[in-house]
């Protein structure tokens, strides 16, 4: 093999590798390359992910776990039954009897002549009384959760488990600030990355050529929209996953195979599925809404002359309804940040 043919072979191999790297082998790949590189979409996607990751690494979760409740959850853990509820009632009665005993003992001690031994007995009895009251309060909380689960079973016929709800309560209910902040960053990333998908062709003097194509126009539009949906779905899932993983490291997700209605704040959820599948559905819904937002930006860019105009109009069109939704009750369906966060999920 001559040197010329050897270097020609190397050049051909490099060219094929370059085509694979820059997604130029398919129409959708070329459109993805334009979207991510030519229009700077990769900058917005990477920037959003890094910003959220940096913000979450500096965020400390403050969540007070009631260890007395944890003891009762571990004792009655599993499918909620009448036997377990009866046992909880029996345990509550025993603790109440202890409380009554400590109260009566304190009253008796206060009637005695105050001495060092009496003062010590009063202090010790008061401590025992406080501990018993806290244990009863924790048991009542767990028993209320158990009763709600059993009522759900009687109403629907679907059994639920008694599980520790702390990590799920933090993720789904309490930490809405992190979810909303991530959703806002995702919205910014989507608008910045995809708002010029059609305006770029106009800016590059390709609009008339694309409109004149008798065949393949549908393929071109599809090739543009497919990368948009893929980018929006990946960006949304990756950014929201940061909060999910961080809370999972802070507080373990326990009993993910249990029905989602095992969580006291999810008893009104219509689908009888496991917690694991609920999370899959939640992230899928977020990804779908993110794709919808991306497609809105695509439609806007279709009528814009350049990517900068498309970016500005997209921000205005999506930002104004989101602001109005915070003022008008019941208008969350027009709030892009709320939708990207999964809506009511």
Short mmCIF file of C-alpha atoms in Angstrom, two decimals:
data_model
loop_
_atom_site.label_atom_id
_atom_site.label_comp_id
_atom_site.label_asym_id
_atom_site.label_seq_id
_atom_site.Cartn_x
_atom_site.Cartn_y
_atom_site.Cartn_z
CA UNK A 1 0.00 0.00 0.00
CA UNK A 2 1.43 3.34 -1.04
CA UNK A 3 1.68 6.27 1.32
CA UNK A 4 -0.94 8.17 -0.69
CA UNK A 5 -3.49 5.37 -0.46
CA UNK A 6 -2.64 4.86 3.24
CA UNK A 7 -3.32 8.51 4.08
CA UNK A 8 -6.42 8.41 1.87
CA UNK A 9 -7.75 5.50 3.91
CA UNK A 10 -7.08 7.39 7.15
CA UNK A 11 -8.84 10.46 5.75
CA UNK A 12 -11.89 8.40 4.77
CA UNK A 13 -12.06 6.78 8.21
CA UNK A 14 -11.79 10.16 9.94
CA UNK A 15 -14.52 11.49 7.70
CA UNK A 16 -16.87 8.63 8.59
CA UNK A 17 -16.16 9.08 12.31
CA UNK A 18 -16.79 12.82 11.96
CA UNK A 19 -20.13 12.16 10.29
CA UNK A 20 -21.15 9.90 13.16
CA UNK A 21 -20.01 12.38 15.78
CA UNK A 22 -21.84 15.31 14.22
CA UNK A 23 -25.01 13.34 13.40
CA UNK A 24 -24.81 14.01 9.67
CA UNK A 25 -25.81 10.54 8.50
CA UNK A 26 -29.57 11.16 8.79
CA UNK A 27 -31.86 14.12 8.27
CA UNK A 28 -32.89 14.12 11.92
CA UNK A 29 -29.23 13.91 12.91
CA UNK A 30 -28.38 16.92 10.78
CA UNK A 31 -31.26 18.90 12.25
CA UNK A 32 -30.12 17.91 15.75
CA UNK A 33 -26.61 19.09 14.86
CA UNK A 34 -27.97 22.46 13.70
CA UNK A 35 -30.13 22.73 16.79
CA UNK A 36 -27.41 21.90 19.29
CA UNK A 37 -24.33 23.37 17.61
CA UNK A 38 -25.24 25.90 14.94
CA UNK A 39 -27.97 27.53 17.03
CA UNK A 40 -26.15 27.11 20.35
CA UNK A 41 -28.75 24.82 21.90
CA UNK A 42 -26.05 22.76 23.58
CA UNK A 43 -24.95 25.86 25.47
CA UNK A 44 -28.41 26.39 26.98
CA UNK A 45 -28.93 22.71 27.80
CA UNK A 46 -25.53 22.37 29.49
CA UNK A 47 -25.86 25.71 31.26
CA UNK A 48 -29.23 24.84 32.76
CA UNK A 49 -28.06 21.43 33.97
CA UNK A 50 -24.91 22.86 35.56
CA UNK A 51 -26.80 25.71 37.25
CA UNK A 52 -29.35 23.36 38.80
CA UNK A 53 -26.64 20.92 39.83
CA UNK A 54 -24.61 23.66 41.51
CA UNK A 55 -27.68 25.09 43.25
CA UNK A 56 -28.74 21.68 44.56
CA UNK A 57 -25.26 20.86 45.86
CA UNK A 58 -25.43 23.94 48.08
CA UNK A 59 -28.98 23.22 49.29
CA UNK A 60 -29.34 21.59 52.68
CA UNK A 61 -32.59 19.80 53.39
CA UNK A 62 -34.08 20.44 56.80
CA UNK A 63 -36.57 17.76 57.68
CA UNK A 64 -37.28 16.64 61.24
CA UNK A 65 -37.94 12.91 61.31
CA UNK A 66 -39.99 11.78 64.29
CA UNK A 67 -38.13 8.73 65.54
CA UNK A 68 -40.95 7.82 67.91
CA UNK A 69 -43.25 7.60 64.91
CA UNK A 70 -40.63 5.54 63.10
CA UNK A 71 -40.75 2.94 65.86
CA UNK A 72 -44.50 2.53 65.44
CA UNK A 73 -44.21 2.44 61.64
CA UNK A 74 -41.69 -0.38 61.96
CA UNK A 75 -43.91 -2.26 64.42
CA UNK A 76 -47.04 -2.12 62.23
CA UNK A 77 -45.22 -2.18 58.89
CA UNK A 78 -46.99 -4.00 56.05
CA UNK A 79 -50.53 -4.41 54.78
CA UNK A 80 -53.06 -2.55 56.92
CA UNK A 81 -55.47 -4.97 58.59
CA UNK A 82 -58.11 -4.89 61.32
CA UNK A 83 -55.79 -6.87 63.58
CA UNK A 84 -53.06 -4.25 63.34
CA UNK A 85 -55.54 -1.46 63.97
CA UNK A 86 -56.86 -3.29 67.04
CA UNK A 87 -53.30 -3.75 68.27
CA UNK A 88 -52.66 -0.02 67.84
CA UNK A 89 -55.77 0.77 69.88
CA UNK A 90 -54.60 -1.64 72.59
CA UNK A 91 -51.13 -0.05 72.67
CA UNK A 92 -52.70 3.42 72.89
CA UNK A 93 -54.80 2.33 75.86
CA UNK A 94 -51.73 0.95 77.64
CA UNK A 95 -49.83 4.20 77.15
CA UNK A 96 -52.87 6.21 78.30
CA UNK A 97 -52.98 4.11 81.46
CA UNK A 98 -49.31 4.92 82.04
CA UNK A 99 -50.03 8.60 81.57
CA UNK A 100 -52.91 8.46 84.07
CA UNK A 101 -50.63 6.68 86.54
CA UNK A 102 -47.88 9.29 86.21
CA UNK A 103 -50.36 12.14 86.61
CA UNK A 104 -51.85 10.59 89.73
CA UNK A 105 -48.36 9.97 91.13
CA UNK A 106 -47.38 13.59 90.51
CA UNK A 107 -50.49 14.82 92.32
CA UNK A 108 -49.63 12.59 95.25
CA UNK A 109 -46.01 13.75 95.33
CA UNK A 110 -47.00 17.41 95.30
CA UNK A 111 -49.08 16.85 98.46
CA UNK A 112 -46.07 15.59 100.41
CA UNK A 113 -43.65 17.69 102.33
CA UNK A 114 -40.99 18.85 99.91
CA UNK A 115 -37.67 17.11 100.43
CA UNK A 116 -34.70 16.17 98.27
CA UNK A 117 -35.98 12.66 97.62
CA UNK A 118 -39.46 13.94 96.79
CA UNK A 119 -38.07 16.53 94.38
CA UNK A 120 -36.08 13.81 92.62
CA UNK A 121 -39.18 11.60 92.33
CA UNK A 122 -41.19 14.52 90.93
CA UNK A 123 -38.54 15.23 88.29
CA UNK A 124 -38.26 11.57 87.29
CA UNK A 125 -42.04 11.09 87.15
CA UNK A 126 -42.46 14.26 85.08
CA UNK A 127 -39.86 13.00 82.59
CA UNK A 128 -41.64 9.65 82.33
CA UNK A 129 -44.95 11.47 81.81
CA UNK A 130 -43.50 13.61 79.02
CA UNK A 131 -42.04 10.56 77.27
CA UNK A 132 -45.32 8.68 77.51
CA UNK A 133 -47.25 11.66 76.11
CA UNK A 134 -44.84 11.94 73.17
CA UNK A 135 -45.12 8.21 72.47
CA UNK A 136 -48.91 8.44 72.53
CA UNK A 137 -48.86 11.45 70.22
CA UNK A 138 -46.60 9.58 67.78
CA UNK A 139 -48.80 6.49 67.96
CA UNK A 140 -51.94 8.55 67.30
CA UNK A 141 -50.31 10.01 64.16
CA UNK A 142 -49.43 6.54 62.86
CA UNK A 143 -52.86 5.20 63.83
CA UNK A 144 -54.55 8.02 61.93
CA UNK A 145 -52.48 7.14 58.86
CA UNK A 146 -53.46 3.50 59.34
CA UNK A 147 -57.14 4.39 59.66
CA UNK A 148 -57.01 6.46 56.47
CA UNK A 149 -55.49 3.54 54.62
CA UNK A 150 -58.08 1.13 55.94
CA UNK A 151 -60.90 3.52 55.01
CA UNK A 152 -59.45 3.66 51.50
CA UNK A 153 -59.44 -0.16 51.39
CA UNK A 154 -63.10 -0.33 52.48
CA UNK A 155 -64.02 2.31 49.90
CA UNK A 156 -62.18 0.83 46.92
CA UNK A 157 -61.28 -2.75 47.79
CA UNK A 158 -57.57 -2.01 47.17
CA UNK A 159 -55.24 -2.88 50.03
CA UNK A 160 -52.51 -0.47 51.04
CA UNK A 161 -49.46 -0.72 53.26
CA UNK A 162 -48.35 1.22 56.29
CA UNK A 163 -44.94 2.65 55.36
CA UNK A 164 -42.74 5.51 56.49
CA UNK A 165 -43.79 8.47 54.31
CA UNK A 166 -41.01 10.92 55.16
CA UNK A 167 -38.87 10.86 52.00
CA UNK A 168 -41.94 10.92 49.75
CA UNK A 169 -43.52 13.71 51.77
CA UNK A 170 -40.36 15.77 51.30
CA UNK A 171 -40.13 15.09 47.56
CA UNK A 172 -43.79 15.42 46.55
CA UNK A 173 -45.30 17.79 49.12
CA UNK A 174 -42.77 19.90 51.00
CA UNK A 175 -39.93 20.62 48.58
CA UNK A 176 -41.98 22.45 45.96
CA UNK A 177 -39.43 25.28 45.88
CA UNK A 178 -36.75 23.03 44.35
CA UNK A 179 -39.23 21.62 41.83
CA UNK A 180 -40.43 25.06 40.75
CA UNK A 181 -36.88 26.40 40.52
CA UNK A 182 -35.84 23.43 38.38
CA UNK A 183 -38.94 23.86 36.19
CA UNK A 184 -38.10 27.52 35.63
CA UNK A 185 -34.55 26.63 34.58
CA UNK A 186 -35.89 23.94 32.27
CA UNK A 187 -38.24 26.46 30.66
CA UNK A 188 -35.34 28.85 30.06
CA UNK A 189 -33.25 26.03 28.61
CA UNK A 190 -36.01 24.85 26.29
CA UNK A 191 -36.77 28.34 24.99
CA UNK A 192 -33.11 29.09 24.42
CA UNK A 193 -32.34 25.78 22.76
CA UNK A 194 -35.27 25.28 20.38
CA UNK A 195 -36.83 28.68 19.72
CA UNK A 196 -34.90 29.11 16.44
CA UNK A 197 -35.61 25.71 14.91
CA UNK A 198 -37.58 27.16 11.98
CA UNK A 199 -36.33 30.74 12.16
CA UNK A 200 -32.79 29.46 11.50
CA UNK A 201 -33.80 28.38 7.98
CA UNK A 202 -35.32 31.78 7.26
CA UNK A 203 -32.21 33.47 8.61
CA UNK A 204 -30.07 31.23 6.38
CA UNK A 205 -32.18 32.02 3.27
CA UNK A 206 -33.48 28.44 3.11
CA UNK A 207 -37.16 29.11 3.75
CA UNK A 208 -38.21 29.36 0.10
CA UNK A 209 -36.21 26.27 -0.78
CA UNK A 210 -37.93 24.26 1.92
CA UNK A 211 -41.36 25.57 0.95
CA UNK A 212 -40.71 24.69 -2.71
CA UNK A 213 -39.92 21.05 -1.94
CA UNK A 214 -42.81 19.07 -3.42
CA UNK A 215 -41.72 15.85 -1.75
CA UNK A 216 -40.04 15.55 1.60
CA UNK A 217 -41.49 18.63 3.28
CA UNK A 218 -43.21 16.46 5.88
CA UNK A 219 -39.96 14.57 6.43
CA UNK A 220 -38.10 17.82 6.98
CA UNK A 221 -40.63 19.08 9.53
CA UNK A 222 -40.56 15.73 11.29
CA UNK A 223 -36.77 15.77 11.29
CA UNK A 224 -36.87 19.14 13.02
CA UNK A 225 -39.50 18.27 15.60
CA UNK A 226 -38.10 14.88 16.63
CA UNK A 227 -34.81 16.33 17.99
CA UNK A 228 -36.80 19.07 19.71
CA UNK A 229 -38.92 16.53 21.61
CA UNK A 230 -35.90 14.38 22.43
CA UNK A 231 -33.91 17.35 23.75
CA UNK A 232 -36.86 18.67 25.79
CA UNK A 233 -37.58 15.25 27.31
CA UNK A 234 -33.94 14.58 28.20
CA UNK A 235 -33.41 18.06 29.64
CA UNK A 236 -36.56 17.89 31.76
CA UNK A 237 -35.87 14.39 33.07
CA UNK A 238 -32.19 15.07 33.82
CA UNK A 239 -32.81 18.31 35.69
CA UNK A 240 -35.74 17.03 37.76
CA UNK A 241 -33.78 13.86 38.49
CA UNK A 242 -31.24 15.95 40.42
CA UNK A 243 -33.79 16.68 43.16
CA UNK A 244 -34.99 13.07 43.13
CA UNK A 245 -31.48 11.67 43.57
CA UNK A 246 -30.45 14.20 46.19
CA UNK A 247 -33.46 13.51 48.42
CA UNK A 248 -32.89 9.80 47.91
CA UNK A 249 -29.35 10.19 49.23
CA UNK A 250 -30.58 12.29 52.15
CA UNK A 251 -33.55 10.04 53.00
CA UNK A 252 -33.90 6.57 51.52
CA UNK A 253 -36.93 5.78 49.37
CA UNK A 254 -38.45 2.82 51.21
CA UNK A 255 -41.10 0.34 50.04
CA UNK A 256 -41.28 1.59 46.45
CA UNK A 257 -43.21 -1.52 45.49
CA UNK A 258 -46.12 -0.55 47.77
CA UNK A 259 -49.26 1.05 46.29
CA UNK A 260 -48.92 4.81 45.98
CA UNK A 261 -52.10 5.17 48.07
CA UNK A 262 -50.05 3.91 51.02
CA UNK A 263 -48.87 7.50 51.30
CA UNK A 264 -51.45 9.48 53.31
CA UNK A 265 -51.33 12.46 50.94
CA UNK A 266 -51.91 10.26 47.84
CA UNK A 267 -55.16 8.56 48.88
CA UNK A 268 -57.17 10.53 46.30
CA UNK A 269 -54.91 9.54 43.39
CA UNK A 270 -57.04 7.68 40.87
CA UNK A 271 -54.63 5.04 39.54
CA UNK A 272 -53.88 2.06 41.79
CA UNK A 273 -50.17 1.66 40.98
CA UNK A 274 -46.97 1.23 42.95
CA UNK A 275 -44.90 4.16 44.12
CA UNK A 276 -42.21 3.14 41.64
CA UNK A 277 -44.59 3.32 38.67
CA UNK A 278 -46.02 6.56 39.98
CA UNK A 279 -42.56 8.12 39.73
CA UNK A 280 -42.19 6.77 36.19
CA UNK A 281 -45.54 8.31 35.29
CA UNK A 282 -44.65 11.59 37.02
CA UNK A 283 -41.43 11.99 35.04
CA UNK A 284 -43.20 10.97 31.82
CA UNK A 285 -45.85 13.64 32.36
CA UNK A 286 -43.16 16.25 33.01
CA UNK A 287 -41.34 15.22 29.84
CA UNK A 288 -44.54 15.40 27.77
CA UNK A 289 -45.36 18.91 28.99
CA UNK A 290 -41.77 19.95 28.29
CA UNK A 291 -42.14 18.68 24.73
CA UNK A 292 -45.38 20.66 24.39
CA UNK A 293 -43.55 23.82 25.47
CA UNK A 294 -40.79 23.04 22.96
CA UNK A 295 -43.32 22.58 20.16
CA UNK A 296 -44.93 25.92 21.03
CA UNK A 297 -41.52 27.54 20.58
CA UNK A 298 -41.20 25.78 17.22
CA UNK A 299 -44.55 27.15 16.04
CA UNK A 300 -43.55 30.64 17.12
CA UNK A 301 -40.22 30.38 15.31
CA UNK A 302 -42.04 29.43 12.11
CA UNK A 303 -43.30 33.01 11.81
CA UNK A 304 -40.07 34.76 12.85
CA UNK A 305 -37.32 36.10 10.63
CA UNK A 306 -34.38 35.18 12.87
CA UNK A 307 -33.54 33.21 15.97
CA UNK A 308 -33.22 36.27 18.23
CA UNK A 309 -36.76 37.37 17.42
CA UNK A 310 -38.05 33.84 17.95
CA UNK A 311 -36.30 33.72 21.32
CA UNK A 312 -37.78 37.03 22.47
CA UNK A 313 -41.32 36.25 21.35
CA UNK A 314 -41.19 32.77 22.88
CA UNK A 315 -40.13 34.19 26.23
CA UNK A 316 -42.94 36.75 26.09
CA UNK A 317 -45.62 34.25 25.01
CA UNK A 318 -44.69 31.75 27.73
CA UNK A 319 -43.80 34.18 30.52
CA UNK A 320 -46.95 36.35 30.48
CA UNK A 321 -49.44 33.46 30.95
CA UNK A 322 -47.22 32.03 33.70
CA UNK A 323 -47.35 35.34 35.56
CA UNK A 324 -51.11 35.66 35.07
CA UNK A 325 -51.63 32.10 36.34
CA UNK A 326 -50.11 33.12 39.67
CA UNK A 327 -52.70 35.92 39.94
CA UNK A 328 -55.81 34.23 38.54
CA UNK A 329 -57.12 31.31 40.65
CA UNK A 330 -57.46 28.04 38.75
CA UNK A 331 -55.37 29.17 35.78
CA UNK A 332 -52.43 26.84 36.38
CA UNK A 333 -53.03 25.12 33.03
CA UNK A 334 -51.46 28.13 31.27
CA UNK A 335 -48.47 28.26 33.62
CA UNK A 336 -45.52 26.71 31.75
CA UNK A 337 -43.45 26.37 34.93
CA UNK A 338 -46.30 24.55 36.68
CA UNK A 339 -46.79 22.19 33.73
CA UNK A 340 -43.10 21.36 33.35
CA UNK A 341 -43.13 20.50 37.05
CA UNK A 342 -45.72 17.83 36.31
CA UNK A 343 -48.87 19.80 37.02
CA UNK A 344 -50.85 18.13 39.79
CA UNK A 345 -48.53 15.10 39.90
#
